[in-house]
mmCIF file of C-alpha atoms in Angstrom:
data_model
loop_
_atom_site.group_PDB
_atom_site.id
_atom_site.type_symbol
_atom_site.label_atom_id
_atom_site.label_comp_id
_atom_site.label_asym_id
_atom_site.label_seq_id
_atom_site.Cartn_x
_atom_site.Cartn_y
_atom_site.Cartn_z
ATOM 1 C CA MET A 9 0.000 0.000 0.000
ATOM 2 C CA ILE A 10 1.216 3.490 -0.839
ATOM 3 C CA LEU A 11 0.963 6.148 1.874
ATOM 4 C CA ALA A 12 0.156 9.728 0.894
ATOM 5 C CA ARG A 13 0.814 12.851 2.973
ATOM 6 C CA SER A 14 -0.374 16.276 1.838
ATOM 7 C CA TYR A 15 1.063 19.697 2.637
ATOM 8 C CA GLY A 16 -0.489 23.062 1.873
ATOM 9 C CA THR A 17 -3.930 23.778 0.459
ATOM 10 C CA GLY A 18 -5.664 24.812 -2.736
ATOM 11 C CA ASP A 19 -4.900 24.442 -6.432
ATOM 12 C CA PRO A 20 -2.798 23.506 -8.261
ATOM 13 C CA ARG A 21 -2.280 20.123 -6.623
ATOM 14 C CA THR A 22 0.924 18.219 -7.290
ATOM 15 C CA LEU A 23 1.774 14.583 -6.546
ATOM 16 C CA VAL A 24 5.395 13.682 -5.752
ATOM 17 C CA VAL A 25 6.565 10.103 -6.356
ATOM 18 C CA PRO A 26 10.038 9.617 -4.824
ATOM 19 C CA GLY A 27 12.891 7.430 -5.935
ATOM 20 C CA LEU A 28 13.829 4.005 -4.658
ATOM 21 C CA GLY A 29 15.327 4.163 -1.204
ATOM 22 C CA ALA A 30 14.421 7.814 -0.677
ATOM 23 C CA THR A 31 14.516 8.793 2.975
ATOM 24 C CA ALA A 32 11.540 10.719 4.364
ATOM 25 C CA GLY A 33 13.404 14.010 4.042
ATOM 26 C CA GLU A 34 14.708 13.231 0.573
ATOM 27 C CA ALA A 35 11.206 12.361 -0.629
ATOM 28 C CA ARG A 36 10.021 15.865 0.274
ATOM 29 C CA ILE A 37 12.809 17.732 -1.563
ATOM 30 C CA PRO A 38 10.948 18.064 -4.904
ATOM 31 C CA ALA A 39 7.861 19.327 -3.061
ATOM 32 C CA SER A 40 9.752 22.150 -1.364
ATOM 33 C CA GLY A 41 8.746 25.499 -2.785
ATOM 34 C CA LEU A 42 5.899 24.193 -4.935
ATOM 35 C CA PRO A 43 2.682 26.229 -4.827
ATOM 36 C CA SER A 44 -0.538 25.175 -3.099
ATOM 37 C CA THR A 45 -1.087 21.456 -2.312
ATOM 38 C CA ARG A 46 1.778 18.960 -2.467
ATOM 39 C CA THR A 47 1.117 15.291 -1.833
ATOM 40 C CA VAL A 48 4.245 13.211 -1.176
ATOM 41 C CA LEU A 49 4.017 9.434 -1.472
ATOM 42 C CA THR A 50 5.757 6.876 0.711
ATOM 43 C CA LEU A 51 6.209 3.651 -1.217
ATOM 44 C CA PRO A 52 6.100 0.198 0.405
ATOM 45 C CA SER A 53 9.289 -0.799 2.249
ATOM 46 C CA HIS A 54 10.154 2.892 2.750
ATOM 47 C CA ALA A 55 10.265 5.002 5.918
ATOM 48 C CA ASP A 56 7.266 4.133 8.114
ATOM 49 C CA ASN A 57 5.429 2.106 5.475
ATOM 50 C CA THR A 58 5.083 -1.672 5.654
ATOM 51 C CA ASP A 59 7.186 -3.997 3.523
ATOM 52 C CA ALA A 60 6.108 -4.688 -0.035
ATOM 53 C CA PRO A 61 4.618 -8.112 -0.783
ATOM 54 C CA SER A 62 6.647 -10.596 -2.794
ATOM 55 C CA GLY A 63 6.705 -9.746 -6.511
ATOM 56 C CA TYR A 64 5.489 -6.179 -5.968
ATOM 57 C CA TRP A 65 8.285 -4.305 -7.717
ATOM 58 C CA ARG A 66 7.023 -4.019 -11.269
ATOM 59 C CA TYR A 67 6.524 -0.696 -13.018
ATOM 60 C CA ALA A 68 3.005 -1.655 -14.078
ATOM 61 C CA THR A 69 2.129 -2.365 -10.433
ATOM 62 C CA LEU A 70 3.613 0.920 -9.266
ATOM 63 C CA ALA A 71 1.810 2.824 -12.016
ATOM 64 C CA ARG A 72 -1.500 1.257 -11.004
ATOM 65 C CA ASP A 73 -0.994 2.119 -7.341
ATOM 66 C CA VAL A 74 0.101 5.682 -8.086
ATOM 67 C CA ALA A 75 -2.910 6.165 -10.372
ATOM 68 C CA ALA A 76 -5.149 5.017 -7.521
ATOM 69 C CA VAL A 77 -3.994 7.886 -5.276
ATOM 70 C CA LEU A 78 -4.046 10.664 -7.894
ATOM 71 C CA GLY A 79 -7.571 11.583 -6.830
ATOM 72 C CA GLY A 80 -8.007 14.164 -9.579
ATOM 73 C CA THR A 81 -4.517 15.645 -9.216
ATOM 74 C CA ARG A 82 -3.313 16.703 -12.664
ATOM 75 C CA ARG A 83 0.359 17.474 -11.949
ATOM 76 C CA ALA A 84 3.087 15.103 -10.823
ATOM 77 C CA VAL A 85 6.806 14.916 -10.117
ATOM 78 C CA GLY A 86 8.678 11.621 -10.248
ATOM 79 C CA VAL A 87 12.255 10.975 -9.172
ATOM 80 C CA SER A 88 14.142 8.007 -10.653
ATOM 81 C CA LEU A 89 11.846 5.052 -9.853
ATOM 82 C CA GLY A 90 9.000 7.534 -9.433
ATOM 83 C CA ALA A 91 9.728 8.991 -12.870
ATOM 84 C CA ALA A 92 9.585 5.510 -14.404
ATOM 85 C CA ALA A 93 6.307 4.740 -12.646
ATOM 86 C CA LEU A 94 4.767 7.969 -13.940
ATOM 87 C CA CYS A 95 5.961 7.205 -17.478
ATOM 88 C CA ALA A 96 4.251 3.815 -17.238
ATOM 89 C CA LEU A 97 1.128 5.532 -15.886
ATOM 90 C CA VAL A 98 0.783 8.014 -18.755
ATOM 91 C CA ALA A 99 1.681 5.363 -21.329
ATOM 92 C CA ALA A 100 -1.390 3.458 -20.114
ATOM 93 C CA ASP A 101 -3.539 6.618 -19.741
ATOM 94 C CA PRO A 102 -2.213 9.497 -21.897
ATOM 95 C CA THR A 103 -4.816 11.922 -20.501
ATOM 96 C CA ALA A 104 -4.038 11.309 -16.817
ATOM 97 C CA LEU A 105 -1.872 14.420 -16.264
ATOM 98 C CA ASP A 106 -1.519 17.993 -17.519
ATOM 99 C CA ARG A 107 2.040 18.585 -16.269
ATOM 100 C CA LEU A 108 4.743 16.049 -15.530
ATOM 101 C CA VAL A 109 8.272 16.424 -14.170
ATOM 102 C CA LEU A 110 10.737 13.549 -14.629
ATOM 103 C CA LEU A 111 13.772 13.972 -12.389
ATOM 104 C CA LEU A 112 16.710 11.689 -13.182
ATOM 105 C CA PRO A 113 14.922 8.849 -14.982
ATOM 106 C CA GLY A 114 17.002 5.657 -14.921
ATOM 107 C CA ALA A 115 15.246 3.685 -17.664
ATOM 108 C CA LEU A 116 12.482 4.136 -20.213
ATOM 109 C CA SER A 117 12.045 1.816 -23.200
ATOM 110 C CA LYS A 118 15.019 -0.448 -22.484
ATOM 111 C CA PRO A 119 16.590 -1.944 -19.376
ATOM 112 C CA ARG A 120 19.115 0.239 -17.609
ATOM 113 C CA PRO A 121 22.448 0.594 -19.415
ATOM 114 C CA ALA A 122 24.860 -2.175 -18.413
ATOM 115 C CA PRO A 123 27.074 -0.134 -16.032
ATOM 116 C CA SER A 124 24.031 1.263 -14.222
ATOM 117 C CA ALA A 125 22.391 -2.173 -14.018
ATOM 118 C CA ALA A 126 25.584 -3.742 -12.680
ATOM 119 C CA LEU A 127 25.813 -1.146 -9.904
ATOM 120 C CA VAL A 128 22.145 -1.594 -8.943
ATOM 121 C CA LEU A 129 22.518 -5.396 -8.919
ATOM 122 C CA ALA A 130 25.597 -5.110 -6.710
ATOM 123 C CA MET A 131 23.534 -2.993 -4.311
ATOM 124 C CA ALA A 132 20.810 -5.677 -4.407
ATOM 125 C CA ASP A 133 23.332 -8.389 -3.524
ATOM 126 C CA ALA A 134 24.638 -6.372 -0.589
ATOM 127 C CA ALA A 135 21.130 -5.553 0.637
ATOM 128 C CA ASP A 136 19.967 -9.177 0.393
ATOM 129 C CA ALA A 137 23.044 -10.277 2.335
ATOM 130 C CA GLY A 138 22.505 -7.639 5.007
ATOM 131 C CA ASP A 139 25.975 -6.310 4.198
ATOM 132 C CA ARG A 140 25.678 -2.747 5.458
ATOM 133 C CA ALA A 141 29.360 -1.938 4.961
ATOM 134 C CA GLY A 142 29.376 -3.292 1.401
ATOM 135 C CA LEU A 143 26.203 -1.425 0.539
ATOM 136 C CA ARG A 144 27.545 1.774 2.030
ATOM 137 C CA ALA A 145 30.676 1.450 -0.102
ATOM 138 C CA LEU A 146 28.481 1.272 -3.212
ATOM 139 C CA VAL A 147 26.249 4.188 -2.171
ATOM 140 C CA ALA A 148 28.999 6.596 -1.074
ATOM 141 C CA PRO A 149 30.535 7.292 -4.531
ATOM 142 C CA THR A 150 27.117 8.279 -5.895
ATOM 143 C CA VAL A 151 26.720 11.067 -3.320
ATOM 144 C CA PRO A 152 28.575 14.413 -3.259
ATOM 145 C CA PRO A 153 30.728 15.075 -0.184
ATOM 146 C CA GLY A 154 29.415 17.219 2.609
ATOM 147 C CA THR A 155 25.924 15.718 2.801
ATOM 148 C CA GLY A 156 26.049 14.837 6.486
ATOM 149 C CA SER A 157 24.345 11.574 7.402
ATOM 150 C CA TYR A 158 22.823 11.068 3.961
ATOM 151 C CA VAL A 159 25.022 8.090 2.993
ATOM 152 C CA GLU A 160 24.190 6.285 6.245
ATOM 153 C CA ASP A 161 20.477 7.109 5.964
ATOM 154 C CA ARG A 162 20.272 5.951 2.363
ATOM 155 C CA THR A 163 22.209 2.777 3.116
ATOM 156 C CA ALA A 164 19.768 1.945 5.901
ATOM 157 C CA ALA A 165 16.833 2.578 3.574
ATOM 158 C CA LEU A 166 18.235 0.374 0.796
ATOM 159 C CA LEU A 167 18.846 -2.547 3.182
ATOM 160 C CA ARG A 168 15.061 -3.129 3.034
ATOM 161 C CA LEU A 169 14.987 -3.005 -0.742
ATOM 162 C CA GLY A 170 17.029 -5.873 -2.152
ATOM 163 C CA PRO A 171 14.107 -7.291 -4.207
ATOM 164 C CA ALA A 172 13.253 -3.815 -5.531
ATOM 165 C CA LEU A 173 16.847 -3.101 -6.547
ATOM 166 C CA ARG A 174 17.047 -6.444 -8.324
ATOM 167 C CA ALA A 175 13.796 -5.788 -10.201
ATOM 168 C CA VAL A 176 14.558 -2.255 -11.372
ATOM 169 C CA ALA A 177 17.986 -3.296 -12.655
ATOM 170 C CA THR A 178 16.291 -5.090 -15.551
ATOM 171 C CA GLU A 179 12.652 -3.893 -15.639
ATOM 172 C CA VAL A 180 11.467 -1.761 -18.563
ATOM 173 C CA PRO A 181 8.993 1.035 -17.658
ATOM 174 C CA VAL A 182 7.547 1.621 -21.148
ATOM 175 C CA PRO A 183 8.300 -1.243 -23.566
ATOM 176 C CA ASP A 184 6.625 0.638 -26.430
ATOM 177 C CA PRO A 185 7.679 4.305 -26.276
ATOM 178 C CA ALA A 186 5.300 5.072 -29.149
ATOM 179 C CA ALA A 187 2.565 4.991 -26.487
ATOM 180 C CA LEU A 188 3.981 8.262 -25.152
ATOM 181 C CA ALA A 189 3.306 10.071 -28.428
ATOM 182 C CA ASP A 190 -0.332 10.494 -27.370
ATOM 183 C CA VAL A 191 0.528 12.182 -24.051
ATOM 184 C CA ARG A 192 -0.578 15.812 -24.207
ATOM 185 C CA ALA A 193 0.885 16.849 -20.851
ATOM 186 C CA ARG A 194 3.681 19.378 -20.757
ATOM 187 C CA VAL A 195 6.751 17.469 -19.600
ATOM 188 C CA LEU A 196 9.939 18.709 -17.947
ATOM 189 C CA VAL A 197 12.861 16.245 -17.896
ATOM 190 C CA VAL A 198 15.874 16.896 -15.667
ATOM 191 C CA ALA A 199 19.186 15.171 -16.433
ATOM 192 C CA ALA A 200 22.375 14.860 -14.395
ATOM 193 C CA THR A 201 25.938 14.673 -15.688
ATOM 194 C CA GLY A 202 28.058 11.808 -14.411
ATOM 195 C CA ASP A 203 25.372 10.062 -12.361
ATOM 196 C CA PRO A 204 26.165 6.324 -12.624
ATOM 197 C CA VAL A 205 22.625 5.283 -11.655
ATOM 198 C CA HIS A 206 20.746 7.775 -13.863
ATOM 199 C CA PRO A 207 22.573 8.117 -17.208
ATOM 200 C CA ALA A 208 21.890 11.350 -19.067
ATOM 201 C CA GLU A 209 21.028 9.446 -22.260
ATOM 202 C CA VAL A 210 17.915 8.047 -20.565
ATOM 203 C CA ALA A 211 16.698 11.574 -19.814
ATOM 204 C CA GLU A 212 17.413 12.509 -23.422
ATOM 205 C CA GLU A 213 15.362 9.541 -24.640
ATOM 206 C CA ALA A 214 12.481 10.523 -22.357
ATOM 207 C CA ALA A 215 12.511 14.132 -23.568
ATOM 208 C CA ALA A 216 12.418 12.946 -27.174
ATOM 209 C CA ALA A 217 9.550 10.505 -26.546
ATOM 210 C CA PHE A 218 7.011 13.097 -25.348
ATOM 211 C CA PRO A 219 5.512 15.563 -27.851
ATOM 212 C CA ARG A 220 5.586 18.525 -25.439
ATOM 213 C CA ALA A 221 8.802 18.008 -23.475
ATOM 214 C CA GLU A 222 11.769 20.149 -22.531
ATOM 215 C CA LEU A 223 15.094 18.920 -21.198
ATOM 216 C CA VAL A 224 17.209 20.672 -18.547
ATOM 217 C CA ARG A 225 20.701 19.379 -17.764
ATOM 218 C CA TYR A 226 22.745 19.999 -14.630
ATOM 219 C CA ASP A 227 26.502 19.564 -14.590
ATOM 220 C CA SER A 228 26.393 17.510 -11.417
ATOM 221 C CA PRO A 229 25.890 13.824 -10.568
ATOM 222 C CA ALA A 230 23.401 14.769 -7.837
ATOM 223 C CA PRO A 231 21.550 18.008 -8.695
ATOM 224 C CA LEU A 232 18.882 17.395 -6.040
ATOM 225 C CA VAL A 233 21.707 17.984 -3.554
ATOM 226 C CA THR A 234 24.073 20.376 -5.333
ATOM 227 C CA HIS A 235 21.497 22.494 -7.200
ATOM 228 C CA ARG A 236 18.564 22.334 -4.831
ATOM 229 C CA ARG A 237 17.801 26.063 -4.974
ATOM 230 C CA GLU A 238 17.862 26.158 -8.771
ATOM 231 C CA LEU A 239 15.733 23.044 -9.031
ATOM 232 C CA ARG A 240 13.216 24.436 -6.564
ATOM 233 C CA ALA A 241 12.813 27.568 -8.686
ATOM 234 C CA LEU A 242 12.605 25.542 -11.914
ATOM 235 C CA LEU A 243 9.909 23.221 -10.591
ATOM 236 C CA ALA A 244 7.925 26.015 -8.941
ATOM 237 C CA ALA A 245 7.865 27.970 -12.197
ATOM 238 C CA PHE A 246 6.955 24.959 -14.337
ATOM 239 C CA LEU A 247 4.257 23.593 -12.028
ATOM 240 C CA GLY A 248 2.904 26.996 -11.015
ATOM 241 C CA ARG A 249 2.027 28.064 -14.552
ATOM 242 C CA PRO A 250 -1.626 27.959 -15.571
ATOM 243 C CA ASP A 251 -2.513 25.419 -18.255
#
Protein backbone atom coordinates (compact mmCIF):
# COMPACT_ATOMS: atom_id res chain seq x y z
CA MET A 1 0.00 0.00 0.00
CA ILE A 2 1.22 3.49 -0.84
CA LEU A 3 0.96 6.15 1.87
CA ALA A 4 0.16 9.73 0.89
CA ARG A 5 0.81 12.85 2.97
CA SER A 6 -0.37 16.28 1.84
CA TYR A 7 1.06 19.70 2.64
CA GLY A 8 -0.49 23.06 1.87
CA THR A 9 -3.93 23.78 0.46
CA GLY A 10 -5.66 24.81 -2.74
CA ASP A 11 -4.90 24.44 -6.43
CA PRO A 12 -2.80 23.51 -8.26
CA ARG A 13 -2.28 20.12 -6.62
CA THR A 14 0.92 18.22 -7.29
CA LEU A 15 1.77 14.58 -6.55
CA VAL A 16 5.40 13.68 -5.75
CA VAL A 17 6.57 10.10 -6.36
CA PRO A 18 10.04 9.62 -4.82
CA GLY A 19 12.89 7.43 -5.93
CA LEU A 20 13.83 4.01 -4.66
CA GLY A 21 15.33 4.16 -1.20
CA ALA A 22 14.42 7.81 -0.68
CA THR A 23 14.52 8.79 2.98
CA ALA A 24 11.54 10.72 4.36
CA GLY A 25 13.40 14.01 4.04
CA GLU A 26 14.71 13.23 0.57
CA ALA A 27 11.21 12.36 -0.63
CA ARG A 28 10.02 15.87 0.27
CA ILE A 29 12.81 17.73 -1.56
CA PRO A 30 10.95 18.06 -4.90
CA ALA A 31 7.86 19.33 -3.06
CA SER A 32 9.75 22.15 -1.36
CA GLY A 33 8.75 25.50 -2.79
CA LEU A 34 5.90 24.19 -4.93
CA PRO A 35 2.68 26.23 -4.83
CA SER A 36 -0.54 25.17 -3.10
CA THR A 37 -1.09 21.46 -2.31
CA ARG A 38 1.78 18.96 -2.47
CA THR A 39 1.12 15.29 -1.83
CA VAL A 40 4.25 13.21 -1.18
CA LEU A 41 4.02 9.43 -1.47
CA THR A 42 5.76 6.88 0.71
CA LEU A 43 6.21 3.65 -1.22
CA PRO A 44 6.10 0.20 0.41
CA SER A 45 9.29 -0.80 2.25
CA HIS A 46 10.15 2.89 2.75
CA ALA A 47 10.26 5.00 5.92
CA ASP A 48 7.27 4.13 8.11
CA ASN A 49 5.43 2.11 5.47
CA THR A 50 5.08 -1.67 5.65
CA ASP A 51 7.19 -4.00 3.52
CA ALA A 52 6.11 -4.69 -0.04
CA PRO A 53 4.62 -8.11 -0.78
CA SER A 54 6.65 -10.60 -2.79
CA GLY A 55 6.70 -9.75 -6.51
CA TYR A 56 5.49 -6.18 -5.97
CA TRP A 57 8.28 -4.30 -7.72
CA ARG A 58 7.02 -4.02 -11.27
CA TYR A 59 6.52 -0.70 -13.02
CA ALA A 60 3.00 -1.66 -14.08
CA THR A 61 2.13 -2.36 -10.43
CA LEU A 62 3.61 0.92 -9.27
CA ALA A 63 1.81 2.82 -12.02
CA ARG A 64 -1.50 1.26 -11.00
CA ASP A 65 -0.99 2.12 -7.34
CA VAL A 66 0.10 5.68 -8.09
CA ALA A 67 -2.91 6.16 -10.37
CA ALA A 68 -5.15 5.02 -7.52
CA VAL A 69 -3.99 7.89 -5.28
CA LEU A 70 -4.05 10.66 -7.89
CA GLY A 71 -7.57 11.58 -6.83
CA GLY A 72 -8.01 14.16 -9.58
CA THR A 73 -4.52 15.64 -9.22
CA ARG A 74 -3.31 16.70 -12.66
CA ARG A 75 0.36 17.47 -11.95
CA ALA A 76 3.09 15.10 -10.82
CA VAL A 77 6.81 14.92 -10.12
CA GLY A 78 8.68 11.62 -10.25
CA VAL A 79 12.25 10.98 -9.17
CA SER A 80 14.14 8.01 -10.65
CA LEU A 81 11.85 5.05 -9.85
CA GLY A 82 9.00 7.53 -9.43
CA ALA A 83 9.73 8.99 -12.87
CA ALA A 84 9.59 5.51 -14.40
CA ALA A 85 6.31 4.74 -12.65
CA LEU A 86 4.77 7.97 -13.94
CA CYS A 87 5.96 7.20 -17.48
CA ALA A 88 4.25 3.82 -17.24
CA LEU A 89 1.13 5.53 -15.89
CA VAL A 90 0.78 8.01 -18.76
CA ALA A 91 1.68 5.36 -21.33
CA ALA A 92 -1.39 3.46 -20.11
CA ASP A 93 -3.54 6.62 -19.74
CA PRO A 94 -2.21 9.50 -21.90
CA THR A 95 -4.82 11.92 -20.50
CA ALA A 96 -4.04 11.31 -16.82
CA LEU A 97 -1.87 14.42 -16.26
CA ASP A 98 -1.52 17.99 -17.52
CA ARG A 99 2.04 18.58 -16.27
CA LEU A 100 4.74 16.05 -15.53
CA VAL A 101 8.27 16.42 -14.17
CA LEU A 102 10.74 13.55 -14.63
CA LEU A 103 13.77 13.97 -12.39
CA LEU A 104 16.71 11.69 -13.18
CA PRO A 105 14.92 8.85 -14.98
CA GLY A 106 17.00 5.66 -14.92
CA ALA A 107 15.25 3.69 -17.66
CA LEU A 108 12.48 4.14 -20.21
CA SER A 109 12.04 1.82 -23.20
CA LYS A 110 15.02 -0.45 -22.48
CA PRO A 111 16.59 -1.94 -19.38
CA ARG A 112 19.11 0.24 -17.61
CA PRO A 113 22.45 0.59 -19.41
CA ALA A 114 24.86 -2.17 -18.41
CA PRO A 115 27.07 -0.13 -16.03
CA SER A 116 24.03 1.26 -14.22
CA ALA A 117 22.39 -2.17 -14.02
CA ALA A 118 25.58 -3.74 -12.68
CA LEU A 119 25.81 -1.15 -9.90
CA VAL A 120 22.14 -1.59 -8.94
CA LEU A 121 22.52 -5.40 -8.92
CA ALA A 122 25.60 -5.11 -6.71
CA MET A 123 23.53 -2.99 -4.31
CA ALA A 124 20.81 -5.68 -4.41
CA ASP A 125 23.33 -8.39 -3.52
CA ALA A 126 24.64 -6.37 -0.59
CA ALA A 127 21.13 -5.55 0.64
CA ASP A 128 19.97 -9.18 0.39
CA ALA A 129 23.04 -10.28 2.33
CA GLY A 130 22.51 -7.64 5.01
CA ASP A 131 25.98 -6.31 4.20
CA ARG A 132 25.68 -2.75 5.46
CA ALA A 133 29.36 -1.94 4.96
CA GLY A 134 29.38 -3.29 1.40
CA LEU A 135 26.20 -1.43 0.54
CA ARG A 136 27.54 1.77 2.03
CA ALA A 137 30.68 1.45 -0.10
CA LEU A 138 28.48 1.27 -3.21
CA VAL A 139 26.25 4.19 -2.17
CA ALA A 140 29.00 6.60 -1.07
CA PRO A 141 30.54 7.29 -4.53
CA THR A 142 27.12 8.28 -5.89
CA VAL A 143 26.72 11.07 -3.32
CA PRO A 144 28.58 14.41 -3.26
CA PRO A 145 30.73 15.08 -0.18
CA GLY A 146 29.42 17.22 2.61
CA THR A 147 25.92 15.72 2.80
CA GLY A 148 26.05 14.84 6.49
CA SER A 149 24.34 11.57 7.40
CA TYR A 150 22.82 11.07 3.96
CA VAL A 151 25.02 8.09 2.99
CA GLU A 152 24.19 6.29 6.25
CA ASP A 153 20.48 7.11 5.96
CA ARG A 154 20.27 5.95 2.36
CA THR A 155 22.21 2.78 3.12
CA ALA A 156 19.77 1.94 5.90
CA ALA A 157 16.83 2.58 3.57
CA LEU A 158 18.23 0.37 0.80
CA LEU A 159 18.85 -2.55 3.18
CA ARG A 160 15.06 -3.13 3.03
CA LEU A 161 14.99 -3.01 -0.74
CA GLY A 162 17.03 -5.87 -2.15
CA PRO A 163 14.11 -7.29 -4.21
CA ALA A 164 13.25 -3.82 -5.53
CA LEU A 165 16.85 -3.10 -6.55
CA ARG A 166 17.05 -6.44 -8.32
CA ALA A 167 13.80 -5.79 -10.20
CA VAL A 168 14.56 -2.25 -11.37
CA ALA A 169 17.99 -3.30 -12.65
CA THR A 170 16.29 -5.09 -15.55
CA GLU A 171 12.65 -3.89 -15.64
CA VAL A 172 11.47 -1.76 -18.56
CA PRO A 173 8.99 1.03 -17.66
CA VAL A 174 7.55 1.62 -21.15
CA PRO A 175 8.30 -1.24 -23.57
CA ASP A 176 6.62 0.64 -26.43
CA PRO A 177 7.68 4.31 -26.28
CA ALA A 178 5.30 5.07 -29.15
CA ALA A 179 2.57 4.99 -26.49
CA LEU A 180 3.98 8.26 -25.15
CA ALA A 181 3.31 10.07 -28.43
CA ASP A 182 -0.33 10.49 -27.37
CA VAL A 183 0.53 12.18 -24.05
CA ARG A 184 -0.58 15.81 -24.21
CA ALA A 185 0.88 16.85 -20.85
CA ARG A 186 3.68 19.38 -20.76
CA VAL A 187 6.75 17.47 -19.60
CA LEU A 188 9.94 18.71 -17.95
CA VAL A 189 12.86 16.25 -17.90
CA VAL A 190 15.87 16.90 -15.67
CA ALA A 191 19.19 15.17 -16.43
CA ALA A 192 22.37 14.86 -14.39
CA THR A 193 25.94 14.67 -15.69
CA GLY A 194 28.06 11.81 -14.41
CA ASP A 195 25.37 10.06 -12.36
CA PRO A 196 26.16 6.32 -12.62
CA VAL A 197 22.63 5.28 -11.66
CA HIS A 198 20.75 7.78 -13.86
CA PRO A 199 22.57 8.12 -17.21
CA ALA A 200 21.89 11.35 -19.07
CA GLU A 201 21.03 9.45 -22.26
CA VAL A 202 17.92 8.05 -20.57
CA ALA A 203 16.70 11.57 -19.81
CA GLU A 204 17.41 12.51 -23.42
CA GLU A 205 15.36 9.54 -24.64
CA ALA A 206 12.48 10.52 -22.36
CA ALA A 207 12.51 14.13 -23.57
CA ALA A 208 12.42 12.95 -27.17
CA ALA A 209 9.55 10.50 -26.55
CA PHE A 210 7.01 13.10 -25.35
CA PRO A 211 5.51 15.56 -27.85
CA ARG A 212 5.59 18.53 -25.44
CA ALA A 213 8.80 18.01 -23.47
CA GLU A 214 11.77 20.15 -22.53
CA LEU A 215 15.09 18.92 -21.20
CA VAL A 216 17.21 20.67 -18.55
CA ARG A 217 20.70 19.38 -17.76
CA TYR A 218 22.74 20.00 -14.63
CA ASP A 219 26.50 19.56 -14.59
CA SER A 220 26.39 17.51 -11.42
CA PRO A 221 25.89 13.82 -10.57
CA ALA A 222 23.40 14.77 -7.84
CA PRO A 223 21.55 18.01 -8.69
CA LEU A 224 18.88 17.40 -6.04
CA VAL A 225 21.71 17.98 -3.55
CA THR A 226 24.07 20.38 -5.33
CA HIS A 227 21.50 22.49 -7.20
CA ARG A 228 18.56 22.33 -4.83
CA ARG A 229 17.80 26.06 -4.97
CA GLU A 230 17.86 26.16 -8.77
CA LEU A 231 15.73 23.04 -9.03
CA ARG A 232 13.22 24.44 -6.56
CA ALA A 233 12.81 27.57 -8.69
CA LEU A 234 12.60 25.54 -11.91
CA LEU A 235 9.91 23.22 -10.59
CA ALA A 236 7.93 26.01 -8.94
CA ALA A 237 7.87 27.97 -12.20
CA PHE A 238 6.95 24.96 -14.34
CA LEU A 239 4.26 23.59 -12.03
CA GLY A 240 2.90 27.00 -11.02
CA ARG A 241 2.03 28.06 -14.55
CA PRO A 242 -1.63 27.96 -15.57
CA ASP A 243 -2.51 25.42 -18.25
